């Protein structure tokens, strides 16, 4: 059996309880050493066989899993954040299925939530944006044409950009080309939830300078949108004038059931 496990954004206690339990039981662990905090390996048994996938190819990773499976051993494949985002798990899952090897996935706290937490931010502020766009700039991995950053920027929604902190001038240019105002709030969050976490608030226009001033090039998220500091409306859910399924209206407000 192979368990894909989300390691969370960095801090060792931000893995899920299920993920930590699987790590404790694992005979073999393959972790993404470029981004997974090695502190998480403290959950592993002393006799656990540990591989760092940063130096391995897909075939090498699969070979380790196959060998473990043939010996009746359990493997944990530990991916940073949540494995469903830029995790390259699909190709592993398909290859395992083709070989008749069982696998499952345990979700993790994505770094995008670690970054929001670091800023005390809410992506979905009433009156500002009710949508979050999770995307990246095209790099060695392409992005479908309709998802070019300038096209997505046109929505004015909250945005979280992965894998793009090393290309901040291009990020700025694309966001401006998509019609965002130069003073649209932006932020860089470096190593969210790690001990050396760093947050920088700036604007779309000053993104490249902010990155340069703080020496941020990788392991960072770029967050963009009015949610970072625009005025907003208070939520209806906690509005005293609104009735909900669990609470009557307090100020003679409208009845509302959801
Ligand atoms: N599956 C991961 C993303 C992997 S892609 C997740 O859900 O978070 C790798 C990219 O994620 C990095 O280039 C960076 O943009 C972002 N990233 C990963 N960990 C991070 C962290 N602790 N702080 C900020 N960004 C991080």
Short mmCIF file of C-alpha atoms and ligand atoms in Angstrom, two decimals:
data_model
loop_
_atom_site.label_atom_id
_atom_site.label_comp_id
_atom_site.label_asym_id
_atom_site.label_seq_id
_atom_site.Cartn_x
_atom_site.Cartn_y
_atom_site.Cartn_z
CA UNK A 1 0.00 0.00 0.00
CA UNK A 2 1.20 3.49 -0.84
CA UNK A 3 -0.17 6.50 1.03
CA UNK A 4 0.20 9.93 -0.52
CA UNK A 5 0.24 12.37 2.38
CA UNK A 6 0.05 16.16 2.45
CA UNK A 7 2.80 17.38 4.77
CA UNK A 8 1.27 20.80 5.28
CA UNK A 9 3.03 24.08 4.55
CA UNK A 10 6.06 23.66 6.80
CA UNK A 11 5.50 23.66 10.56
CA UNK A 12 5.75 20.04 11.69
CA UNK A 13 2.53 20.25 13.74
CA UNK A 14 0.49 21.34 10.73
CA UNK A 15 0.35 17.85 9.22
CA UNK A 16 -3.04 16.19 9.80
CA UNK A 17 -3.41 13.62 12.59
CA UNK A 18 -4.03 10.98 9.94
CA UNK A 19 -0.91 12.00 8.05
CA UNK A 20 1.21 11.84 11.22
CA UNK A 21 -0.22 8.40 12.09
CA UNK A 22 0.65 7.11 8.61
CA UNK A 23 4.20 8.47 8.99
CA UNK A 24 4.53 6.68 12.34
CA UNK A 25 3.52 3.36 10.76
CA UNK A 26 5.45 3.65 7.50
CA UNK A 27 8.17 1.17 6.55
CA UNK A 28 9.35 3.44 3.72
CA UNK A 29 9.00 7.22 3.34
CA UNK A 30 9.73 9.17 0.17
CA UNK A 31 9.59 12.89 0.93
CA UNK A 32 9.88 15.90 -1.36
CA UNK A 33 13.05 17.26 0.22
CA UNK A 34 13.04 20.57 -1.63
CA UNK A 35 9.98 21.80 0.27
CA UNK A 36 8.95 19.37 3.00
CA UNK A 37 10.29 20.33 6.43
CA UNK A 38 12.69 17.51 7.46
CA UNK A 39 11.42 17.96 11.04
CA UNK A 40 8.40 15.92 9.95
CA UNK A 41 10.66 12.88 9.68
CA UNK A 42 10.83 12.85 13.47
CA UNK A 43 7.45 11.09 13.35
CA UNK A 44 9.01 8.14 11.47
CA UNK A 45 10.12 4.91 13.12
CA UNK A 46 13.87 4.62 13.73
CA UNK A 47 14.04 1.71 11.27
CA UNK A 48 12.02 3.50 8.57
CA UNK A 49 13.76 3.61 5.17
CA UNK A 50 13.80 7.26 4.07
CA UNK A 51 14.31 8.63 0.55
CA UNK A 52 14.53 12.25 -0.55
CA UNK A 53 12.76 12.56 -3.91
CA UNK A 54 14.52 15.85 -4.73
CA UNK A 55 17.32 13.85 -6.32
CA UNK A 56 15.12 11.12 -7.85
CA UNK A 57 13.27 10.67 -11.14
CA UNK A 58 9.68 9.42 -11.41
CA UNK A 59 10.95 5.96 -12.39
CA UNK A 60 13.24 5.85 -9.37
CA UNK A 61 10.38 6.84 -7.06
CA UNK A 62 8.17 4.14 -8.58
CA UNK A 63 10.94 1.57 -8.27
CA UNK A 64 11.22 2.24 -4.52
CA UNK A 65 7.43 1.88 -4.17
CA UNK A 66 7.37 -1.34 -6.20
CA UNK A 67 10.17 -2.86 -4.18
CA UNK A 68 8.44 -1.97 -0.91
CA UNK A 69 5.15 -3.38 -2.15
CA UNK A 70 6.77 -6.65 -3.23
CA UNK A 71 8.17 -7.00 0.30
CA UNK A 72 4.72 -6.33 1.80
CA UNK A 73 5.85 -3.00 3.21
CA UNK A 74 3.91 0.27 3.55
CA UNK A 75 5.14 3.41 1.82
CA UNK A 76 4.30 7.04 2.57
CA UNK A 77 4.89 9.51 -0.25
CA UNK A 78 5.10 12.85 1.53
CA UNK A 79 4.28 15.92 -0.55
CA UNK A 80 4.36 19.54 0.55
CA UNK A 81 1.13 21.38 1.38
CA UNK A 82 -1.81 19.56 -0.17
CA UNK A 83 -0.76 17.01 -2.78
CA UNK A 84 -3.55 17.97 -5.20
CA UNK A 85 -1.91 21.31 -5.99
CA UNK A 86 1.21 21.12 -8.20
CA UNK A 87 2.01 17.83 -6.50
CA UNK A 88 2.59 15.62 -9.55
CA UNK A 89 0.65 12.83 -7.80
CA UNK A 90 -1.57 11.89 -10.71
CA UNK A 91 1.30 10.38 -12.71
CA UNK A 92 2.33 8.35 -9.68
CA UNK A 93 -1.22 7.19 -8.93
CA UNK A 94 -1.78 6.12 -12.55
CA UNK A 95 1.54 4.25 -12.64
CA UNK A 96 0.72 2.47 -9.36
CA UNK A 97 -2.76 1.50 -10.60
CA UNK A 98 -1.22 0.15 -13.81
CA UNK A 99 1.01 -2.06 -11.63
CA UNK A 100 -1.90 -3.17 -9.45
CA UNK A 101 -0.56 -1.37 -6.36
CA UNK A 102 -3.18 0.10 -3.99
CA UNK A 103 -2.84 3.71 -2.95
CA UNK A 104 -4.79 6.46 -1.23
CA UNK A 105 -4.41 10.17 -0.53
CA UNK A 106 -4.47 12.08 2.77
CA UNK A 107 -5.00 15.81 2.25
CA UNK A 108 -2.81 18.48 3.77
CA UNK A 109 -2.92 22.18 4.63
CA UNK A 110 -1.83 23.94 1.47
CA UNK A 111 0.76 26.69 1.74
CA UNK A 112 -1.88 29.00 0.33
CA UNK A 113 -3.73 28.66 3.64
CA UNK A 114 -0.50 28.96 5.59
CA UNK A 115 0.13 32.23 3.75
CA UNK A 116 -3.36 33.59 4.45
CA UNK A 117 -2.93 32.67 8.11
CA UNK A 118 0.43 34.48 8.26
CA UNK A 119 -1.29 37.64 7.08
CA UNK A 120 -4.51 37.19 9.07
CA UNK A 121 -6.23 37.49 5.71
CA UNK A 122 -9.57 36.22 4.40
CA UNK A 123 -9.63 35.47 0.66
CA UNK A 124 -13.43 35.73 0.39
CA UNK A 125 -14.40 39.12 1.76
CA UNK A 126 -18.02 40.22 1.16
CA UNK A 127 -18.13 43.20 -1.20
CA UNK A 128 -14.54 42.59 -2.34
CA UNK A 129 -14.29 39.09 -3.79
CA UNK A 130 -16.09 35.81 -3.33
CA UNK A 131 -13.67 33.79 -5.45
CA UNK A 132 -10.08 32.66 -5.18
CA UNK A 133 -8.01 31.96 -8.27
CA UNK A 134 -5.18 29.51 -7.66
CA UNK A 135 -2.71 29.64 -10.49
CA UNK A 136 0.89 30.13 -11.57
CA UNK A 137 2.88 31.88 -14.26
CA UNK A 138 3.93 29.65 -17.12
CA UNK A 139 7.46 28.42 -16.54
CA UNK A 140 9.01 25.20 -17.79
CA UNK A 141 5.51 23.80 -17.27
CA UNK A 142 3.13 25.61 -19.59
CA UNK A 143 -0.26 27.07 -18.68
CA UNK A 144 -3.26 26.66 -21.03
CA UNK A 145 -3.85 29.80 -23.09
CA UNK A 146 -7.22 30.65 -21.55
CA UNK A 147 -5.59 30.60 -18.12
CA UNK A 148 -2.85 33.11 -18.89
CA UNK A 149 -2.36 35.30 -15.82
CA UNK A 150 -3.54 38.41 -17.69
CA UNK A 151 -6.81 36.65 -18.56
CA UNK A 152 -7.43 35.49 -15.01
CA UNK A 153 -6.54 38.94 -13.62
CA UNK A 154 -9.50 40.41 -15.52
CA UNK A 155 -11.88 38.91 -12.94
CA UNK A 156 -10.51 41.09 -10.16
CA UNK A 157 -10.86 38.07 -7.84
CA UNK A 158 -8.50 37.20 -4.99
CA UNK A 159 -5.46 35.38 -6.38
CA UNK A 160 -2.80 33.04 -5.02
CA UNK A 161 0.15 32.49 -7.34
CA UNK A 162 2.36 29.45 -6.85
CA UNK A 163 5.76 28.82 -8.43
CA UNK A 164 6.03 32.42 -9.61
CA UNK A 165 8.04 34.31 -6.98
CA UNK A 166 11.18 34.16 -9.14
CA UNK A 167 9.43 36.03 -11.98
CA UNK A 168 7.90 39.02 -10.23
CA UNK A 169 8.45 41.51 -13.07
CA UNK A 170 6.47 39.21 -15.37
CA UNK A 171 3.80 38.73 -12.70
CA UNK A 172 3.43 42.53 -12.41
CA UNK A 173 3.30 43.00 -16.19
CA UNK A 174 0.68 40.28 -16.64
CA UNK A 175 -1.50 41.59 -13.81
CA UNK A 176 -1.36 45.14 -15.17
CA UNK A 177 -2.07 43.88 -18.71
CA UNK A 178 -5.13 42.14 -17.26
CA UNK A 179 -6.44 45.50 -16.08
CA UNK A 180 -5.57 45.50 -12.39
CA UNK A 181 -4.80 48.97 -11.01
CA UNK A 182 -1.09 49.44 -10.17
CA UNK A 183 -2.02 50.09 -6.52
CA UNK A 184 -3.96 46.83 -6.14
CA UNK A 185 -2.77 45.29 -2.85
CA UNK A 186 -0.33 42.39 -3.09
CA UNK A 187 1.79 40.39 -0.67
CA UNK A 188 4.67 37.95 -0.72
CA UNK A 189 4.72 35.19 1.84
CA UNK A 190 8.03 33.35 2.08
CA UNK A 191 8.15 29.95 3.82
CA UNK A 192 4.74 30.31 5.42
CA UNK A 193 4.63 28.61 8.87
CA UNK A 194 8.39 27.83 8.87
CA UNK A 195 10.52 29.44 11.62
CA UNK A 196 12.02 31.81 9.03
CA UNK A 197 8.65 32.83 7.55
CA UNK A 198 8.64 36.31 6.04
CA UNK A 199 5.70 38.42 4.86
CA UNK A 200 5.91 41.53 2.73
CA UNK A 201 2.96 43.70 1.82
CA UNK A 202 3.21 45.76 -1.35
CA UNK A 203 1.17 46.59 -4.45
CA UNK A 204 1.01 44.99 -7.88
CA UNK A 205 3.29 47.74 -9.18
CA UNK A 206 5.94 47.29 -6.48
CA UNK A 207 6.01 43.46 -6.44
CA UNK A 208 9.45 43.12 -8.11
CA UNK A 209 11.05 45.72 -5.83
CA UNK A 210 9.50 44.14 -2.74
CA UNK A 211 10.84 40.72 -3.72
CA UNK A 212 14.28 42.11 -4.43
CA UNK A 213 14.46 44.12 -1.20
CA UNK A 214 13.65 41.01 0.85
CA UNK A 215 15.68 38.61 -1.30
CA UNK A 216 12.59 36.48 -1.99
CA UNK A 217 12.86 34.30 -5.10
CA UNK A 218 11.41 30.93 -4.25
CA UNK A 219 9.39 29.03 -1.65
CA UNK A 220 7.02 31.96 -1.67
CA UNK A 221 3.47 32.70 -2.68
CA UNK A 222 2.27 35.87 -4.33
CA UNK A 223 -1.14 36.94 -3.10
CA UNK A 224 -3.05 39.61 -4.97
CA UNK A 225 -6.34 41.40 -4.48
CA UNK A 226 -8.43 43.89 -2.55
CA UNK A 227 -8.93 41.27 0.17
CA UNK A 228 -5.50 42.28 1.44
CA UNK A 229 -6.71 45.69 2.60
CA UNK A 230 -9.76 47.11 0.79
CA UNK A 231 -12.87 48.14 2.75
CA UNK A 232 -15.38 45.29 2.96
CA UNK A 233 -18.90 44.48 4.14
CA UNK A 234 -19.47 42.55 7.33
CA UNK A 235 -20.71 38.99 6.88
CA UNK A 236 -24.42 38.26 6.77
CA UNK A 237 -23.90 35.08 8.75
CA UNK A 238 -23.05 36.96 11.95
CA UNK A 239 -25.23 40.00 11.26
CA UNK A 240 -27.65 40.50 14.20
CA UNK A 241 -30.36 41.62 11.75
CA UNK A 242 -30.32 38.25 9.99
CA UNK A 243 -32.05 35.10 11.15
CA UNK A 244 -30.31 31.85 10.42
CA UNK A 245 -31.23 28.22 10.90
CA UNK A 246 -29.61 28.42 14.35
CA UNK A 247 -30.48 31.93 15.56
CA UNK A 248 -33.45 34.34 15.26
CA UNK A 249 -32.96 37.89 14.01
CA UNK A 250 -32.19 40.25 16.92
CA UNK A 251 -33.02 43.72 15.50
CA UNK A 252 -36.31 43.00 13.78
CA UNK A 253 -34.34 42.06 10.70
CA UNK A 254 -35.46 39.96 7.79
CA UNK A 255 -36.19 36.29 8.32
CA UNK A 256 -33.68 34.13 6.52
CA UNK A 257 -33.25 30.46 6.90
CA UNK A 258 -29.75 29.77 5.59
N1 LIG B 1 1.30 21.32 -2.93
C1 LIG B 1 1.90 22.52 -2.46
C2 LIG B 1 2.45 23.37 -3.58
C3 LIG B 1 3.64 22.75 -4.29
S1 LIG B 1 4.29 23.73 -5.58
C4 LIG B 1 0.90 23.30 -1.57
O1 LIG B 1 -0.26 22.92 -1.49
O2 LIG B 1 1.32 24.27 -0.95
C5 LIG B 1 5.61 24.57 -4.80
C6 LIG B 1 5.28 26.03 -4.60
O3 LIG B 1 4.42 26.14 -3.49
C7 LIG B 1 6.44 26.94 -4.27
O4 LIG B 1 7.08 27.40 -5.44
C8 LIG B 1 5.77 28.07 -3.55
O5 LIG B 1 5.14 28.93 -4.47
C9 LIG B 1 4.67 27.34 -2.81
N2 LIG B 1 5.04 27.00 -1.42
C10 LIG B 1 5.22 25.76 -0.90
N3 LIG B 1 5.44 25.83 0.42
C11 LIG B 1 5.39 27.15 0.76
C12 LIG B 1 5.48 27.87 1.97
N4 LIG B 1 5.69 27.27 3.15
N5 LIG B 1 5.35 29.22 1.93
C13 LIG B 1 5.11 29.86 0.77
N6 LIG B 1 5.00 29.23 -0.41
C14 LIG B 1 5.13 27.90 -0.43
#
